[in-house]
Coordinates of C-alpha atoms in Angstrom, one line a residue:
X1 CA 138.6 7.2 -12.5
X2 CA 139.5 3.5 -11.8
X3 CA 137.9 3.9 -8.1
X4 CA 136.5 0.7 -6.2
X5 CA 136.8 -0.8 -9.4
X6 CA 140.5 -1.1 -9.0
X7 CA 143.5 0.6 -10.9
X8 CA 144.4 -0.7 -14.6
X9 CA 148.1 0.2 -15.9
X10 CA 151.6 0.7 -14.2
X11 CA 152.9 2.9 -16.1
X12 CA 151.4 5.9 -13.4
X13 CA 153.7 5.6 -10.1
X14 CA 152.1 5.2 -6.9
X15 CA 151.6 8.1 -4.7
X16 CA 152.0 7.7 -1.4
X17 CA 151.1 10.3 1.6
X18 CA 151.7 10.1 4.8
X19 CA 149.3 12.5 6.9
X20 CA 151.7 12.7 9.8
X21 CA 155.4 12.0 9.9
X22 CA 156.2 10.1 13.3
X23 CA 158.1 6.6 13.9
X24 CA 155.0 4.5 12.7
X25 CA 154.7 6.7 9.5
X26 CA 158.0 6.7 8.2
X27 CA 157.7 2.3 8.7
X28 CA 155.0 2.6 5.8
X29 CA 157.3 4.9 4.1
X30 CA 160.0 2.3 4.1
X31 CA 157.2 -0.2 2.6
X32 CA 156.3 2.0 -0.1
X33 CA 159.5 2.4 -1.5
X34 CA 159.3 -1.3 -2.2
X35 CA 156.8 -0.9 -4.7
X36 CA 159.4 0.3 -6.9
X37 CA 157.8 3.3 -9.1
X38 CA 156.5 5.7 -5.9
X39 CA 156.4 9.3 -5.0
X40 CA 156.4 10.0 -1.5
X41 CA 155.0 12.8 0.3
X42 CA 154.6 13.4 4.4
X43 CA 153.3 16.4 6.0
X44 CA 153.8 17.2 10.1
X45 CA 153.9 20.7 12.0
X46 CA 156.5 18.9 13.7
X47 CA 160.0 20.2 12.4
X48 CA 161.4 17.7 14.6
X49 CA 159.9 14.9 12.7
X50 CA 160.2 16.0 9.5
X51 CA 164.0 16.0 10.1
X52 CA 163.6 12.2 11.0
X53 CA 161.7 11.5 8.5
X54 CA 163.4 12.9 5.9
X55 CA 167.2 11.2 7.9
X56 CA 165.3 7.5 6.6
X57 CA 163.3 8.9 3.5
X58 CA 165.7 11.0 2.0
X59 CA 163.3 11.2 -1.4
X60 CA 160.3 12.4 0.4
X61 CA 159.0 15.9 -0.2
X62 CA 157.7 17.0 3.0
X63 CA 154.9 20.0 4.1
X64 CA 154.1 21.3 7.6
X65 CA 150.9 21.0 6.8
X66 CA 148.7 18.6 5.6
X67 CA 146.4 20.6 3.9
X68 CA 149.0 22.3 1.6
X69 CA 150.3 18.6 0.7
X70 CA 147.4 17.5 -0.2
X71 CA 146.3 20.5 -2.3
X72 CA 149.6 20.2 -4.2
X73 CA 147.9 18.3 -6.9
X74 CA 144.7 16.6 -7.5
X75 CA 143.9 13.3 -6.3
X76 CA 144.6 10.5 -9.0
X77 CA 143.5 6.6 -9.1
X78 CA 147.4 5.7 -7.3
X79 CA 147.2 7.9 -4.7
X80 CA 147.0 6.6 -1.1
X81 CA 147.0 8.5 1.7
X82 CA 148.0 6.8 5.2
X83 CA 146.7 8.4 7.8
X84 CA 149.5 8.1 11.1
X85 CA 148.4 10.7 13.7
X86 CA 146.7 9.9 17.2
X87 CA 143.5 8.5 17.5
X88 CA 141.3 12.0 18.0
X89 CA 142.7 13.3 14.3
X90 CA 141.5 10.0 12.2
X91 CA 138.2 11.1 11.8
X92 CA 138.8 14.9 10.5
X93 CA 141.5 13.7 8.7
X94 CA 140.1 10.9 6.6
X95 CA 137.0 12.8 5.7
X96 CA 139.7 15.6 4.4
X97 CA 141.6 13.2 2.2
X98 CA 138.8 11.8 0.9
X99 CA 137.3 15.5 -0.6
X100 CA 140.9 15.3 -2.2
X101 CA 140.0 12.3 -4.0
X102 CA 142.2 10.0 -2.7
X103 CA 142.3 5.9 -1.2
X104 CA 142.8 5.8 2.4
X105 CA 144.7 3.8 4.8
X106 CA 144.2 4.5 8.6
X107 CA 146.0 3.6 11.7
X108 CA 144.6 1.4 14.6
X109 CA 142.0 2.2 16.3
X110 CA 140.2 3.8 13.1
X111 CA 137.9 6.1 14.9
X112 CA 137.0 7.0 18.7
X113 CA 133.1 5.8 18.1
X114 CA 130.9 3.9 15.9
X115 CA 129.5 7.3 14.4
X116 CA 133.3 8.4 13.7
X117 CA 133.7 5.4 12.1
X118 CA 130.1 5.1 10.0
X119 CA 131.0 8.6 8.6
X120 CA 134.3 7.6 7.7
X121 CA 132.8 4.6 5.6
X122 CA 129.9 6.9 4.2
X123 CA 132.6 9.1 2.8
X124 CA 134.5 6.1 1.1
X125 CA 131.4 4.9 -0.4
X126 CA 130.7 8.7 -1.6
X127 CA 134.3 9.9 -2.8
X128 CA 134.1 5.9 -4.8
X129 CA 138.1 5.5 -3.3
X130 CA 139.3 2.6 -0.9
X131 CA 139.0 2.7 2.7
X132 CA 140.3 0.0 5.7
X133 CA 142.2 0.6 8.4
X134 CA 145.4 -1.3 9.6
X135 CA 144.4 -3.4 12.3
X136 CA 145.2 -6.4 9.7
X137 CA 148.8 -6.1 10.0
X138 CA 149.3 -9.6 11.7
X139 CA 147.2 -11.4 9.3
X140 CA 149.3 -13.1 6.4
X141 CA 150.4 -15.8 8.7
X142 CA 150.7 -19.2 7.8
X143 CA 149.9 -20.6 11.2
X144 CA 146.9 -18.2 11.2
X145 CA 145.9 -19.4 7.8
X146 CA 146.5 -23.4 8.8
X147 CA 144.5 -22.6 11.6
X148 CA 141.6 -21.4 9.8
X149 CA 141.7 -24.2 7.3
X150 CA 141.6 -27.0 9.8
X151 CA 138.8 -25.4 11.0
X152 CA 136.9 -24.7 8.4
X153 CA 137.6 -28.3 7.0
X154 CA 136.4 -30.3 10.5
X155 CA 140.3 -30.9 11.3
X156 CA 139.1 -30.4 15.0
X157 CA 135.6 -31.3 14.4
X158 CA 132.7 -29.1 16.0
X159 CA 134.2 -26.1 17.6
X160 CA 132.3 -25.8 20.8
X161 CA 134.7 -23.1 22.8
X162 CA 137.5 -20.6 22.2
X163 CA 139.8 -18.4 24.4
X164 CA 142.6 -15.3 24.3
X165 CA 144.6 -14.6 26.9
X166 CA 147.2 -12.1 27.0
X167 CA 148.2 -10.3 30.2
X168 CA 151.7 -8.2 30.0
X169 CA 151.7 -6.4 33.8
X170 CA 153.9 -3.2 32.4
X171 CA 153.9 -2.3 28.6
X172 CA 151.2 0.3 28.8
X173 CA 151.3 3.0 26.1
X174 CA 152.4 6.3 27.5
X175 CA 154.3 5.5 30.2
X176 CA 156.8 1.9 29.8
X177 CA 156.0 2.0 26.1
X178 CA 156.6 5.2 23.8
X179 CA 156.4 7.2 27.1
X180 CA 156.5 10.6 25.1
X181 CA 152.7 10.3 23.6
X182 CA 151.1 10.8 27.0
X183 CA 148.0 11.1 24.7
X184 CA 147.8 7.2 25.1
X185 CA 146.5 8.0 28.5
X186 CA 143.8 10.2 27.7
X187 CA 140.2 8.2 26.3
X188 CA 139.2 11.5 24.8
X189 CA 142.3 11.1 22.5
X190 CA 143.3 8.1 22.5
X191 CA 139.5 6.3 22.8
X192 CA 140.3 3.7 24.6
X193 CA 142.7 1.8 26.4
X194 CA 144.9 -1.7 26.2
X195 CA 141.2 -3.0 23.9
X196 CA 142.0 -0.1 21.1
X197 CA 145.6 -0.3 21.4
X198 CA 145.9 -4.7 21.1
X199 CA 142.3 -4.8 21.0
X200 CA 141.8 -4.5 17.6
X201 CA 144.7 -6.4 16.3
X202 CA 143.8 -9.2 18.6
X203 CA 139.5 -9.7 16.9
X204 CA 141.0 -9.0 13.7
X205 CA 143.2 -12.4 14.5
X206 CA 140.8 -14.4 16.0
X207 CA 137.8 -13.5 13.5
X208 CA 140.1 -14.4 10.7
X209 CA 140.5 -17.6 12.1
X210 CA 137.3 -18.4 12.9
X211 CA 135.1 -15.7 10.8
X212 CA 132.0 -15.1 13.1
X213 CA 129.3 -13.6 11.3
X214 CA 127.7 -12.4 14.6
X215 CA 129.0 -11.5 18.5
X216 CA 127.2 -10.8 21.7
X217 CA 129.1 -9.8 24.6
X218 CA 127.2 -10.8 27.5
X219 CA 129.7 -9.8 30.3
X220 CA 132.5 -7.3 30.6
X221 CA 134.7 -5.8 32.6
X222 CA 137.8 -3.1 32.2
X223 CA 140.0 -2.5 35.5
X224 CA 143.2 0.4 35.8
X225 CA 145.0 -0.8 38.6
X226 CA 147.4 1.8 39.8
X227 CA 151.3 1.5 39.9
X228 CA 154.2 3.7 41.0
X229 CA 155.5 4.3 37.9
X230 CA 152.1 6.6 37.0
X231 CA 152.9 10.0 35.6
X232 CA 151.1 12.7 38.4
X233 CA 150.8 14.9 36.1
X234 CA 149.0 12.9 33.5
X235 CA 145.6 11.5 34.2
X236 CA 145.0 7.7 33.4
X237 CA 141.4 7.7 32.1
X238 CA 141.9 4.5 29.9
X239 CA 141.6 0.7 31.1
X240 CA 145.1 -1.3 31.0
X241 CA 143.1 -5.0 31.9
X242 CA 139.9 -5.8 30.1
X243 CA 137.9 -8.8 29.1
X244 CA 134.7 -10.1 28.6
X245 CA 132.6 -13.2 28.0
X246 CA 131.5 -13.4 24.6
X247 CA 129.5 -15.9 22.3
X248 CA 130.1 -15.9 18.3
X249 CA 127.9 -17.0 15.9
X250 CA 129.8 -19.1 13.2
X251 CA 129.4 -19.3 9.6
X252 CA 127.4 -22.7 9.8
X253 CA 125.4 -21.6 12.2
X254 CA 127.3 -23.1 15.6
X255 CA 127.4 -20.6 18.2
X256 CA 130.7 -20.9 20.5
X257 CA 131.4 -19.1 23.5
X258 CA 134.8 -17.2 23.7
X259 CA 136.5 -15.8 26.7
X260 CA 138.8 -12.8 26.3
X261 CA 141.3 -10.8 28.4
X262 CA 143.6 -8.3 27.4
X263 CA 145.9 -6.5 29.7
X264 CA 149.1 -4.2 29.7
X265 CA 149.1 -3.0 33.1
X266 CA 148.6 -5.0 36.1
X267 CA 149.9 -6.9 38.6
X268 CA 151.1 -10.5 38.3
X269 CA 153.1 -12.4 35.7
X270 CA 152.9 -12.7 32.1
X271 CA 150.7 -14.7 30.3
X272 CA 149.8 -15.6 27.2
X273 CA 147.1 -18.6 25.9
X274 CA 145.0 -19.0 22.9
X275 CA 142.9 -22.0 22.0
X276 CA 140.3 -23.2 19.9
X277 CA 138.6 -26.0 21.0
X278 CA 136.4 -28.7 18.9
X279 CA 135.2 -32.3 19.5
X280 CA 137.6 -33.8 17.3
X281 CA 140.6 -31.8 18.0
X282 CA 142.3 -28.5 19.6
X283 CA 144.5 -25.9 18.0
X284 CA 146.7 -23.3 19.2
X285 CA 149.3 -21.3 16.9
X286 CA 151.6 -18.1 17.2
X287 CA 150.5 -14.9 15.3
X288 CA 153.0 -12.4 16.5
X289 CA 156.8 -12.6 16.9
X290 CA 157.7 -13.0 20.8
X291 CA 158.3 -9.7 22.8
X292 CA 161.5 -10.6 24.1
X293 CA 162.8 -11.4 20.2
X294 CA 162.1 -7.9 19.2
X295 CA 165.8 -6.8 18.8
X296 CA 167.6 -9.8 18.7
X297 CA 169.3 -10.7 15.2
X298 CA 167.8 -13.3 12.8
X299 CA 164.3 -13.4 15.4
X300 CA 162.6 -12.9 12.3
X301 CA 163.6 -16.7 11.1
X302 CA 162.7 -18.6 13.9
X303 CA 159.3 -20.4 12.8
X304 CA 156.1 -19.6 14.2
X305 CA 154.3 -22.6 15.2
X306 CA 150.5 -23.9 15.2
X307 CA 149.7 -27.2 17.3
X308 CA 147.0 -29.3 16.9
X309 CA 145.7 -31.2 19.1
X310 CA 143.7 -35.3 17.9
X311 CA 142.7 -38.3 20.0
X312 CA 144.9 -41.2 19.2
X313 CA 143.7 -44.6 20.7
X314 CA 142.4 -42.7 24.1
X315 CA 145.6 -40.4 24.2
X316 CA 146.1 -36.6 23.2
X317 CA 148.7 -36.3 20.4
X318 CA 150.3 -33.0 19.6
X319 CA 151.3 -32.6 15.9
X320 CA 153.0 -29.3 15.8
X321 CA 153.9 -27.8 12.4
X322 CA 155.9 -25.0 11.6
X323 CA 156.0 -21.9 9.0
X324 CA 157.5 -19.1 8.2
X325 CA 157.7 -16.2 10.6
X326 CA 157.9 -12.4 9.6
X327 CA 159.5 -9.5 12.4
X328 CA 157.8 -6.3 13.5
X329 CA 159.3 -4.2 11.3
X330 CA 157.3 -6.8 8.4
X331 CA 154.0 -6.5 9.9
X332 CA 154.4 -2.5 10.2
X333 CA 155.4 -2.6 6.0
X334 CA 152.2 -5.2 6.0
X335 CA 149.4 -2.9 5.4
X336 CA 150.2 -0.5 2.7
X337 CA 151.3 -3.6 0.7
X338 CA 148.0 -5.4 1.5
X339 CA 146.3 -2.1 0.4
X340 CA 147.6 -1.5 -2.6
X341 CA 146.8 -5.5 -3.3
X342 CA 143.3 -4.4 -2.1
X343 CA 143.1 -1.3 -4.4
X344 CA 144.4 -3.7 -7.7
X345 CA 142.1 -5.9 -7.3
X346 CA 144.4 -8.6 -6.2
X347 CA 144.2 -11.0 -3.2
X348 CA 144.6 -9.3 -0.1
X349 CA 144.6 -9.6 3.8
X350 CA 143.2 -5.8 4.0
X351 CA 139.6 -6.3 6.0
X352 CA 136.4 -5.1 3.4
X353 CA 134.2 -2.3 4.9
X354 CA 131.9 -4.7 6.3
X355 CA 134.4 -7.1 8.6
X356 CA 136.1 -3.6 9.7
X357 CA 132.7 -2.2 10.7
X358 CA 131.9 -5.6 12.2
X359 CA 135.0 -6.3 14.3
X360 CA 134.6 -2.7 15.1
X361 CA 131.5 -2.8 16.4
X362 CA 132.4 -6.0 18.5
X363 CA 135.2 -3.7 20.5
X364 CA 133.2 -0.9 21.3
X365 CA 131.0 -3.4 22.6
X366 CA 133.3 -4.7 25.0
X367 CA 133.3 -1.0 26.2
X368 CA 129.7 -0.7 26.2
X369 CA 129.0 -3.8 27.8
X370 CA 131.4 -3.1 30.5
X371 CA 129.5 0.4 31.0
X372 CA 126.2 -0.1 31.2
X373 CA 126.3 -3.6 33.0
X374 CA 124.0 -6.0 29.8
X375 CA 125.1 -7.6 26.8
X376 CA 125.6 -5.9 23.6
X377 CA 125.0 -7.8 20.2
X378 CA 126.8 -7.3 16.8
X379 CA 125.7 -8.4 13.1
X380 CA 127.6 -8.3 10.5
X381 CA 126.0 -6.4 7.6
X382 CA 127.3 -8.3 4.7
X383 CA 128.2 -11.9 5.4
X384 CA 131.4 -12.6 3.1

């Protein structure tokens, strides 16, 4: 069994599962039929989406049931199994797939809880097969990466403060966005609100950038400010603003403050900013393609941009450069590509066990801190 240790030989196609067959399943479907020599396989009790699923993936063999698909064979080193079912199955689910010997690959947010998610990692460590999650799938970006290299190289000298701000007042999940999975609005399901749903894409970003090896939240809030357009017969139990004061401990030792704010539900205009400030220099860059581009043709090829900010004889000069931008539909195929990168033992933008943990740990403390009223602190386990 190759295992953690990676898989030798290509002469074995990759086998790829999809635990669930809805619209963000059949997007890594798509991606693995770019790695050329692949069997695919998708399982869903829903006939419904095993018709649409099979209208894009006409080569798949599908199952109504998990179980059956995954006991049609045993489990071999090029099997990965993505895991693309709401929140409250992730944890059953992976634990199941890996007793079947098999890698997985889990949809955002990985677990509910810190326990879902330490037994999740236990049984990856146990079964010797890979496990990360795809809250990843904006990383890759050369603006990202640029940004990360100026810092790490004293382009803006001392960091000393950073910020994300993104407020959208109506694109919460369940009712303007995919308003068919009310599940979105239920925290027992879903685990959390706008901070599970962005959240977690929006730490992986940011720690990327700027690779904390240590968080305390001292201050947080989350807020559900009502609107008309609320389904009565649905229950909102999840925030749709958040935010919270945090300070991160960098790899030299600096510890920088960072103030964060999320929101997809409230009421004012949009706004977006994100900034990392330093003594020599200030940077902000684009990681995502603009909301408004998402159906317009060619979006895709407009650049994304990072500026940077210097001090030139007493006056601030902006030097903006520019880099090659990717669509949704990219960062959706992202993930399984990065994985099976991850699982050859090739360079990869997949997050290790310890940085998923980590910037795990740092949004459930957001939730915990806002709860109980005191900071929270997070170490990282392994420093990388």
């Amino acid at each position: 069994m190759a295992g953690k240790n990676g898989v030798n030989g290509s002469s074995t196609p990759w086998r790829i599962y999809l635990y669930g067959a809805g619209s963000i399943a059949w997007r890594h479907g798509v991606a693995a039929e770019s790695l050329g020599h692949v069997q695919l396989f998708a399982a869903d009790p829903s006939k419904d989406a095993r018709e649409a699923l099979l209208a894009k993936l006409p080569r798949a063999r599908v199952f109504e049931d998990a179980e059956t698909m995954l006991a049609s064979s045993p489990g071999q080193d090029r099997d990965i199994v993505v895991v693309a079912v709401p929140p409250w199955l992730h944890h059953s689910a992976t634990l199941h797939i890996f007793r079947s010997n098999r890698h997985v690959l889990c949809e955002k947010p990985v677990a509910r809880s810190e326990t879902e998610l330490a037994e999740m990692l236990a049984a990856s460590d146990e079964s010797g097969r890979f496990f990360t999650d795809c809250s990843f799938r904006y990383l890759g970006n050369g603006a990202l990466e640029r940004a990360r290299h100026l810092i790490e190289t004293g382009g803006i000298g001392s960091p000393y403060h950073a910020r994300f701000i993104n407020r959208q007042p109506r694109s919460r999940p369940g009712i303007e966005y995919q308003p068919q999975s009310r599940w979105f609005l239920d925290k027992e399901k879903s685990g959390g609100g706008t901070i599970f749903d962005w959240g977690v894409y929006d730490i992986a970003m940011f720690f990327d950038a700027l690779r904390p090896v240590a968080a305390t939240v001292h201050y947080a809030w989350v807020a559900t400010p009502p609107t008309g357009a609320d389904p009565p017969k649905y229950p909102i139990s999840v925030e749709t603003h958040a935010g919270a004061a945090m300070t991160l401990t960098l790899e030299s030792g600096a510890v920088i403050p960072f103030d964060y704010e999320r929101a997809c539900g409230f009421h004012g205009e949009p706004q977006v900013i994100l900034n990392v400030d330093g003594t020599a220099g200030g940077l902000t860059w684009q990681w995502v393609p603009t909301f408004d581009s998402a159906d317009e043709p060619g979006a895709a090829e407009n650049p994304f941009r990072l500026t940077h900010y210097v001090d030139v004889d007493g006056k601030v000069d902006a030097r903006e450069e520019e880099f090659p931008a990717f669509g949704w539909e990219d960062a959706n195929h992202r993930p399984l590509l990065a994985f099976v990168d991850l699982i050859k033992g090739r360079d990869s933008v997949a997050l290790s066990p310890s940085r998923l943990e980590f910037n795990f740990a740092v949004v459930s403390a957001i939730y915990k801190s806002a709860s109980e009223g005191k900071p929270v602190h997070v170490q990282i386990k392994t420093q990388e």
